[in-house]
Amino acid sequence: MDKTNQDNEKESPRITPENKHHGGRKQSGKVGVFLVKKFLRLLTVICWALFFMFLLMNFMPSSLKLYNAQPGVYKPIPEQEKYFYIDHDIERTSNRTEILLSLFNGNVALYSAIGYNLTSGNHYDAIYLSGWENQYWAKKISGNYTCCLLYNNNGNNNIVGSRLHARNHWYYLGRAKQEVKQFICGNVLHRKKTAPVAISLGVNRKCPKDFANYVKVYYPKKQDGDKIGVCAKLIYGNIKASLLIEWFEYQRYMGVSKVVSYTQNLTRAALAVLEYYKKEGLSEDFPYDLPILDGKKRYVGVKNMQGWNDEQVAVYDCQGRLSGYKYIGLYDTDEFIYPKLDSDMLSLMRTLETQHPKAGGFSFKTEIYASTWGVDNSSEAIDDVTIGQYTLRTESYRDRVKSIVRAERLIPGRLSTHGYWATNPYRKPFVDSELATLKHYRTCRKEWLRKGGDKCYMATKIIDTSMLQIAATLKPRINKVKTILGIAR
């Protein structure tokens, strides 16, 4: 053997069975590490995807979640909805006296049922039930609801069942224990020009047997001409009767045809005001209640996520009841829409629609008249009339705006306190503050009063006397109603 071969032999390690096994372990170890890294990367991608799906489902607008489509597109009721007859007669063992219909051991509470024509020419092809659903029950019952429709044919009560067409969630899904919901059922006999007199919910093709467990369906009528209906939402507690009179007289002065409100725990004087305007044909009010939560009775007016869910049920119902009007306004009893160039709100709507023929509605910027800044003590001020006493306001804010919408251009169940969804191809323009604004008479905002209230008192204040002339016109009318109702001036 030559020297070169000898050197190579010396440098080369001796391969034994033990060395072979050790090398194999190193190689398999590298493969194992590689696979673990690949698995961890894949797991990371999956976790991020689930995280973004969670954000999407919890923070995207509810109309997108329900219909899985772009804003303004919604799922229509099929022309021929599948249905089945329930094999029993309805019993009238008792009459329900409670405001809410409680179902499934209190996990669902229904406030009302409203008939809609989702397609022109149909005979109320959809029924929208508004109410609450327990957050945890909602996860358990997903997909198993049955619509129970009670038809009265020649004096005979027939119950027809069908699948639940859809379940509307509100924007803040998962933020409250009792979530606001709309349950949408098809009127399976609409092609026969027949509509149910009452409706309820069941589970797994079973329906309640007692008439007390059904909600009467309200069918709004189409109003003739251009009329405005206003939803005042909740009126409750110790609101002053004199303020209600002023607000109602302003609505009448501005050409509003109907005001719908929901009441709880009002004073006798405030109830008398609502009754007066009901007789005048301007007002309709409905008693309001909230479902029991954690074994406790609840009341409206609480400013938290549960309270805002509670308020939305009234908005759902109000949109349905006013759907026969051309326009629906949504604002509170301390808010006044003021047309700066037009004589009333109907004239304003015509002006705005000329400018925006494809508008689904109009949102108004807000001017706050903070009572914290005090009343106007000048000789021009109108005593005892809120809109005539306060003349200091903020700039026009595009914040917490309110709207007037075209009823037939709005998606059913898609009106809320500070926004709405219009059907395609309609748009949602803001009104130029030179044409009209929403004047809000209230104390300084809560967030303004933080850190000693500096922001409240240092905010830009604008002297605005534009409401004084209207206040002077309304004062005799306000005093007349106060006299009739025996309310002190």
C-alpha positions as semicolon CSV with decimal commas, in nm:
position;residue;x (nm);y (nm);z (nm)
1;M;0,000;0,000;0,000
2;D;0,143;0,331;-0,098
3;K;0,194;0,620;0,135
4;T;-0,104;0,816;0,004
5;N;-0,346;0,537;0,080
6;Q;-0,195;0,494;0,424
7;D;-0,250;0,862;0,500
8;N;-0,613;0,847;0,380
9;E;-0,675;0,550;0,602
10;K;-0,533;0,731;0,901
11;E;-0,750;1,040;0,839
12;S;-1,072;0,852;0,776
13;P;-1,272;0,760;1,089
14;R;-1,343;0,399;1,146
15;I;-1,702;0,315;1,072
16;T;-1,858;0,078;1,325
17;P;-2,223;-0,027;1,381
18;E;-2,230;0,214;1,676
19;N;-2,117;0,505;1,456
20;K;-2,378;0,421;1,196
21;H;-2,654;0,433;1,459
22;H;-2,530;0,766;1,600
23;G;-2,523;0,930;1,256
24;G;-2,876;0,810;1,185
25;R;-2,999;0,970;1,506
26;K;-2,847;1,303;1,407
27;Q;-3,012;1,290;1,067
28;S;-3,353;1,191;1,206
29;G;-3,318;1,464;1,471
30;K;-3,274;1,727;1,202
31;V;-3,582;1,602;1,022
32;G;-3,779;1,612;1,348
33;V;-3,678;1,972;1,419
34;F;-3,772;2,070;1,063
35;L;-4,118;1,914;1,098
36;V;-4,178;2,080;1,436
37;K;-4,087;2,419;1,290
38;K;-4,323;2,363;0,995
39;F;-4,601;2,261;1,233
40;L;-4,549;2,568;1,453
41;R;-4,557;2,798;1,149
42;L;-4,880;2,636;1,030
43;L;-5,029;2,664;1,379
44;T;-4,935;3,033;1,390
45;V;-5,107;3,097;1,056
46;I;-5,421;2,916;1,175
47;C;-5,428;3,112;1,501
48;W;-5,397;3,445;1,317
49;A;-5,671;3,341;1,074
50;L;-5,903;3,250;1,363
51;F;-5,822;3,578;1,537
52;F;-5,912;3,785;1,230
53;M;-6,230;3,579;1,182
54;F;-6,323;3,659;1,544
55;L;-6,269;4,031;1,482
56;L;-6,468;4,013;1,160
57;M;-6,765;3,838;1,321
58;N;-6,775;4,064;1,626
59;F;-6,705;4,405;1,478
60;M;-6,834;4,404;1,123
61;P;-7,183;4,553;1,066
62;S;-7,454;4,305;1,148
63;S;-7,617;4,333;0,808
64;L;-7,301;4,187;0,654
65;K;-7,294;3,900;0,904
66;L;-7,654;3,804;0,838
67;Y;-7,664;3,830;0,462
68;N;-7,301;3,765;0,374
69;A;-7,316;4,041;0,116
70;Q;-7,227;4,402;0,062
71;P;-7,418;4,674;0,253
72;G;-7,758;4,732;0,102
73;V;-7,805;4,372;-0,016
74;Y;-8,030;4,142;0,182
75;K;-8,163;3,791;0,147
76;P;-8,519;3,796;0,008
77;I;-8,796;3,562;0,119
78;P;-8,838;3,277;-0,131
79;E;-9,150;3,299;-0,348
80;Q;-9,264;2,958;-0,224
81;E;-9,159;2,895;0,135
82;K;-9,173;2,531;0,249
83;Y;-9,415;2,472;0,534
84;F;-9,604;2,204;0,725
85;Y;-9,927;2,190;0,926
86;I;-9,916;2,137;1,300
87;D;-10,148;1,856;1,404
88;H;-10,338;2,022;1,688
89;D;-10,590;2,300;1,749
90;I;-10,492;2,618;1,925
91;E;-10,623;2,653;2,279
92;R;-10,729;2,975;2,449
93;T;-10,677;2,873;2,811
94;S;-10,557;3,220;2,912
95;N;-10,492;3,569;2,778
96;R;-10,143;3,710;2,806
97;T;-10,131;4,033;3,007
98;E;-9,754;4,081;3,015
99;I;-9,593;4,324;2,770
100;L;-9,331;4,067;2,667
101;L;-9,384;3,710;2,551
102;S;-9,136;3,488;2,733
103;L;-9,034;3,165;2,557
104;F;-8,794;2,877;2,628
105;N;-8,773;2,938;3,004
106;G;-8,705;3,307;2,956
107;N;-8,419;3,263;2,709
108;V;-8,618;3,444;2,439
109;A;-8,846;3,745;2,498
110;L;-9,058;3,881;2,212
111;Y;-9,192;4,237;2,213
112;S;-9,376;4,257;1,881
113;A;-9,432;4,117;1,533
114;I;-9,459;4,339;1,223
115;G;-9,563;4,243;0,870
116;Y;-9,346;4,361;0,579
117;N;-9,373;4,359;0,201
118;L;-9,017;4,281;0,099
119;T;-9,122;4,254;-0,264
120;S;-9,355;4,502;-0,424
121;G;-9,704;4,366;-0,486
122;N;-9,682;4,091;-0,226
123;H;-9,929;4,049;0,057
124;Y;-9,699;4,088;0,359
125;D;-9,453;3,819;0,259
126;A;-9,240;3,848;0,577
127;I;-9,301;3,879;0,950
128;Y;-9,032;4,040;1,168
129;L;-9,035;3,948;1,538
130;S;-8,839;4,188;1,760
131;G;-8,706;4,100;2,102
132;W;-8,418;3,957;2,302
133;E;-8,225;3,632;2,303
134;N;-7,999;3,509;2,582
135;Q;-7,640;3,513;2,463
136;Y;-7,562;3,157;2,577
137;W;-7,893;3,015;2,459
138;A;-7,824;3,169;2,117
139;K;-7,516;2,952;2,073
140;K;-7,702;2,640;2,183
141;I;-8,014;2,681;1,968
142;S;-7,847;2,793;1,644
143;G;-8,045;2,675;1,340
144;N;-8,324;2,488;1,523
145;Y;-8,601;2,749;1,545
146;T;-8,943;2,690;1,392
147;C;-9,174;2,974;1,286
148;C;-9,525;2,908;1,417
149;L;-9,785;3,104;1,218
150;L;-10,145;3,120;1,335
151;Y;-10,397;3,170;1,054
152;N;-10,765;3,231;1,114
153;N;-10,961;3,081;0,826
154;N;-11,337;3,116;0,854
155;G;-11,317;3,117;1,231
156;N;-11,085;2,814;1,246
157;N;-10,739;2,859;1,393
158;N;-10,475;2,673;1,195
159;I;-10,110;2,660;1,295
160;V;-9,861;2,636;1,012
161;G;-9,490;2,579;1,075
162;S;-9,190;2,670;0,864
163;R;-8,819;2,711;0,909
164;L;-8,682;3,037;1,047
165;H;-8,577;3,242;0,747
166;A;-8,311;3,449;0,924
167;R;-8,203;3,582;1,260
168;N;-8,090;3,945;1,261
169;H;-7,812;4,043;1,499
170;W;-7,737;4,399;1,598
171;Y;-7,399;4,571;1,554
172;Y;-7,262;4,482;1,898
173;L;-7,304;4,107;1,891
174;G;-7,166;3,935;2,199
175;R;-7,153;4,251;2,414
176;A;-7,466;4,195;2,626
177;K;-7,620;3,901;2,811
178;Q;-7,964;3,972;2,664
179;E;-7,896;4,043;2,295
180;V;-8,140;4,231;2,076
181;K;-8,261;4,012;1,790
182;Q;-8,501;4,008;1,501
183;F;-8,643;3,671;1,398
184;I;-8,761;3,673;1,036
185;C;-9,034;3,437;0,922
186;G;-9,186;3,403;0,579
187;N;-9,562;3,434;0,539
188;V;-9,602;3,097;0,371
189;L;-9,955;3,177;0,245
190;H;-9,887;3,525;0,107
191;R;-9,954;3,407;-0,250
192;K;-10,308;3,328;-0,136
193;K;-10,340;3,687;-0,002
194;T;-10,359;3,545;0,350
195;A;-10,164;3,671;0,651
196;P;-10,125;3,522;1,000
197;V;-10,307;3,689;1,287
198;A;-10,043;3,586;1,540
199;I;-9,700;3,425;1,547
200;S;-9,461;3,251;1,784
201;L;-9,140;3,048;1,785
202;G;-9,091;2,679;1,848
203;V;-8,805;2,434;1,833
204;N;-8,758;2,131;1,610
205;R;-9,096;2,154;1,430
206;K;-9,294;2,190;1,755
207;C;-9,514;2,493;1,830
208;P;-9,690;2,630;2,141
209;K;-10,045;2,506;2,192
210;D;-10,175;2,802;2,391
211;F;-10,286;3,127;2,227
212;A;-10,122;3,314;2,518
213;N;-9,785;3,209;2,378
214;Y;-9,837;3,396;2,049
215;V;-9,777;3,760;1,954
216;K;-10,038;3,945;1,751
217;V;-9,899;4,061;1,414
218;Y;-9,927;4,431;1,329
219;Y;-9,969;4,520;0,960
220;P;-9,876;4,882;0,877
221;K;-10,089;5,054;0,616
222;K;-9,949;5,258;0,329
223;Q;-10,007;5,627;0,397
224;D;-10,130;5,857;0,122
225;G;-9,909;6,147;0,016
226;D;-9,575;6,261;0,151
227;K;-9,590;6,208;0,526
228;I;-9,325;6,204;0,797
229;G;-9,344;5,969;1,092
230;V;-9,102;6,024;1,380
231;C;-8,974;5,762;1,621
232;A;-8,911;5,923;1,961
233;K;-8,786;5,593;2,102
234;L;-8,810;5,569;2,481
235;I;-8,992;5,824;2,699
236;Y;-8,951;5,734;3,063
237;G;-8,903;5,847;3,419
238;N;-8,958;6,200;3,542
239;I;-8,936;6,384;3,211
240;K;-9,113;6,720;3,243
241;A;-9,456;6,739;3,088
242;S;-9,391;7,097;2,975
243;L;-9,088;6,984;2,772
244;L;-9,297;6,714;2,602
245;I;-9,562;6,970;2,507
246;E;-9,298;7,198;2,356
247;W;-9,144;6,914;2,157
248;F;-9,479;6,787;2,024
249;E;-9,587;7,137;1,923
250;Y;-9,259;7,181;1,736
251;Q;-9,315;6,852;1,548
252;R;-9,666;6,961;1,452
253;Y;-9,535;7,302;1,343
254;M;-9,276;7,128;1,123
255;G;-9,535;6,911;0,946
256;V;-9,480;6,576;1,120
257;S;-9,784;6,349;1,079
258;K;-9,718;6,086;1,345
259;V;-9,492;6,032;1,648
260;V;-9,438;5,682;1,790
261;S;-9,288;5,639;2,136
262;Y;-9,236;5,370;2,402
263;T;-9,305;5,446;2,766
264;Q;-9,205;5,326;3,110
265;N;-9,261;5,472;3,459
266;L;-9,391;5,810;3,344
267;T;-9,553;6,070;3,569
268;R;-9,926;6,132;3,544
269;A;-9,863;6,469;3,383
270;A;-9,640;6,319;3,114
271;L;-9,894;6,044;3,042
272;A;-10,164;6,310;3,012
273;V;-9,956;6,488;2,749
274;L;-9,921;6,170;2,543
275;E;-10,291;6,099;2,575
276;Y;-10,373;6,453;2,460
277;Y;-10,164;6,423;2,144
278;K;-10,300;6,075;2,082
279;K;-10,650;6,225;2,070
280;E;-10,513;6,491;1,838
281;G;-10,398;6,214;1,602
282;L;-10,030;6,304;1,632
283;S;-9,903;6,049;1,886
284;E;-9,905;5,676;1,942
285;D;-9,732;5,534;2,248
286;F;-9,680;5,178;2,365
287;P;-9,588;5,046;2,711
288;Y;-9,235;4,906;2,723
289;D;-9,067;4,648;2,940
290;L;-8,738;4,460;2,961
291;P;-8,676;4,089;3,018
292;I;-8,557;3,971;3,358
293;L;-8,178;3,944;3,378
294;D;-7,998;3,742;3,648
295;G;-8,327;3,719;3,837
296;K;-8,367;4,098;3,861
297;K;-8,629;4,338;3,726
298;R;-8,476;4,598;3,493
299;Y;-8,569;4,947;3,378
300;V;-8,484;5,154;3,070
301;G;-8,240;5,443;3,071
302;V;-7,923;5,264;3,178
303;K;-7,631;5,383;2,965
304;N;-7,427;5,069;2,899
305;M;-7,407;4,802;2,631
306;Q;-7,707;4,613;2,770
307;G;-7,908;4,935;2,785
308;W;-7,830;5,019;2,422
309;N;-7,939;4,667;2,320
310;D;-8,265;4,724;2,511
311;E;-8,324;5,054;2,328
312;Q;-8,272;4,896;1,986
313;V;-8,576;4,668;2,026
314;A;-8,796;4,980;2,037
315;V;-8,622;5,114;1,724
316;Y;-8,687;4,786;1,539
317;D;-9,056;4,798;1,629
318;C;-9,084;5,167;1,544
319;Q;-8,933;5,122;1,198
320;G;-9,194;4,858;1,125
321;R;-9,490;5,056;1,255
322;L;-9,390;5,362;1,051
323;S;-9,294;5,171;0,735
324;G;-9,612;5,291;0,562
325;Y;-9,492;5,654;0,578
326;K;-9,272;5,800;0,307
327;Y;-9,021;5,933;0,561
328;I;-8,913;5,805;0,903
329;G;-8,727;6,033;1,142
330;L;-8,542;5,900;1,446
331;Y;-8,449;6,145;1,722
332;D;-8,516;6,214;2,090
333;T;-8,748;6,454;2,270
334;D;-8,462;6,696;2,345
335;E;-8,362;6,717;1,977
336;F;-8,507;6,946;1,709
337;I;-8,434;6,929;1,335
338;Y;-8,421;7,287;1,211
339;P;-8,454;7,370;0,838
340;K;-8,267;7,697;0,784
341;L;-8,410;7,782;0,442
342;D;-8,732;7,578;0,419
343;S;-9,051;7,641;0,612
344;D;-9,098;7,285;0,741
345;M;-8,948;6,937;0,721
346;L;-9,151;6,822;0,420
347;S;-9,023;7,120;0,221
348;L;-8,673;7,037;0,342
349;M;-8,708;6,677;0,223
350;R;-8,811;6,793;-0,124
351;T;-8,512;7,028;-0,139
352;L;-8,272;6,754;-0,030
353;E;-8,414;6,496;-0,270
354;T;-8,372;6,736;-0,558
355;Q;-8,004;6,756;-0,468
356;H;-7,970;6,383;-0,389
357;P;-8,223;6,182;-0,594
358;K;-8,049;5,855;-0,504
359;A;-8,054;5,916;-0,129
360;G;-8,179;5,644;0,103
361;G;-8,199;5,902;0,381
362;F;-8,034;6,211;0,522
363;S;-7,813;6,246;0,829
364;F;-7,794;6,576;1,015
365;K;-7,495;6,728;1,192
366;T;-7,549;6,808;1,558
367;E;-7,533;7,144;1,737
368;I;-7,534;7,117;2,116
369;Y;-7,705;7,387;2,322
370;A;-7,552;7,311;2,662
371;S;-7,781;7,409;2,948
372;T;-7,467;7,411;3,162
373;W;-7,378;7,743;2,996
374;G;-7,693;7,909;3,130
375;V;-7,998;8,075;2,977
376;D;-8,006;8,387;2,764
377;N;-8,102;8,679;2,989
378;S;-8,144;8,926;2,704
379;S;-8,477;9,084;2,616
380;E;-8,493;8,875;2,297
381;A;-8,510;8,543;2,482
382;I;-8,845;8,364;2,513
383;D;-8,909;8,262;2,874
384;D;-9,041;7,916;2,963
385;V;-8,961;7,773;2,618
386;T;-8,641;7,569;2,597
387;I;-8,561;7,658;2,236
388;G;-8,616;8,024;2,321
389;Q;-8,409;8,033;2,640
390;Y;-8,079;7,883;2,526
391;T;-7,885;8,061;2,251
392;L;-7,526;7,940;2,307
393;R;-7,429;7,637;2,103
394;T;-7,130;7,442;1,977
395;E;-7,013;7,411;1,620
396;S;-7,189;7,160;1,396
397;Y;-7,052;6,815;1,480
398;R;-7,056;6,512;1,255
399;D;-7,092;6,299;1,565
400;R;-7,382;6,097;1,712
401;V;-7,589;6,217;1,422
402;K;-7,959;6,150;1,368
403;S;-8,139;6,083;1,041
404;I;-8,458;6,100;0,839
405;V;-8,484;5,809;0,595
406;R;-8,700;5,703;0,299
407;A;-8,895;5,408;0,434
408;E;-8,910;5,204;0,112
409;R;-8,535;5,251;0,051
410;L;-8,439;5,116;0,391
411;I;-8,356;4,754;0,466
412;P;-8,609;4,622;0,721
413;G;-8,446;4,596;1,063
414;R;-8,158;4,817;0,960
415;L;-8,240;5,142;1,136
416;S;-8,054;5,232;1,456
417;T;-8,015;5,541;1,672
418;H;-7,712;5,677;1,487
419;G;-7,726;5,511;1,147
420;Y;-7,909;5,301;0,890
421;W;-7,856;5,067;0,593
422;A;-8,014;5,163;0,263
423;T;-8,080;4,918;-0,019
424;N;-7,868;4,937;-0,333
425;P;-7,823;5,167;-0,521
426;Y;-7,922;5,431;-0,265
427;R;-7,671;5,645;-0,077
428;K;-7,647;5,802;0,269
429;P;-7,556;6,172;0,230
430;F;-7,495;6,419;0,511
431;V;-7,700;6,737;0,505
432;D;-7,508;7,058;0,453
433;S;-7,522;7,253;0,781
434;E;-7,618;7,561;0,579
435;L;-7,946;7,387;0,494
436;A;-8,041;7,217;0,820
437;T;-7,901;7,087;1,147
438;L;-8,014;6,892;1,451
439;K;-8,026;7,112;1,761
440;H;-7,970;6,916;2,082
441;Y;-8,063;7,079;2,414
442;R;-7,882;6,903;2,698
443;T;-7,616;6,938;2,967
444;C;-7,248;6,921;2,877
445;R;-7,149;6,575;2,767
446;K;-7,015;6,345;3,036
447;E;-6,672;6,325;2,874
448;W;-6,658;6,704;2,857
449;L;-6,691;6,727;3,233
450;R;-6,382;6,518;3,305
451;K;-6,076;6,683;3,462
452;G;-6,277;6,962;3,615
453;G;-6,498;7,027;3,315
454;D;-6,240;7,239;3,131
455;K;-6,346;7,111;2,790
456;C;-6,707;7,203;2,862
457;Y;-6,630;7,558;2,963
458;M;-6,348;7,612;2,714
459;A;-6,545;7,477;2,416
460;T;-6,616;7,717;2,131
461;K;-6,947;7,890;2,199
462;I;-7,153;8,039;1,917
463;I;-7,444;8,276;1,975
464;D;-7,737;8,148;1,769
465;T;-8,082;8,308;1,794
466;S;-8,231;8,131;1,494
467;M;-8,489;7,941;1,706
468;L;-8,628;8,247;1,885
469;Q;-8,886;8,333;1,620
470;I;-9,025;7,978;1,623
471;A;-9,025;7,982;2,004
472;A;-9,229;8,303;2,002
473;T;-9,480;8,144;1,761
474;L;-9,512;7,826;1,966
475;K;-9,538;7,981;2,312
476;P;-9,914;8,062;2,292
477;R;-9,986;7,711;2,162
478;I;-9,778;7,556;2,439
479;N;-9,956;7,761;2,703
480;K;-10,296;7,662;2,562
481;V;-10,217;7,290;2,601
482;K;-10,079;7,349;2,951
483;T;-10,406;7,518;3,046
484;I;-10,616;7,233;2,903
485;L;-10,412;6,972;3,094
486;G;-10,383;7,176;3,414
487;I;-10,004;7,192;3,398
488;A;-9,835;7,490;3,565
489;R;-9,669;7,735;3,333
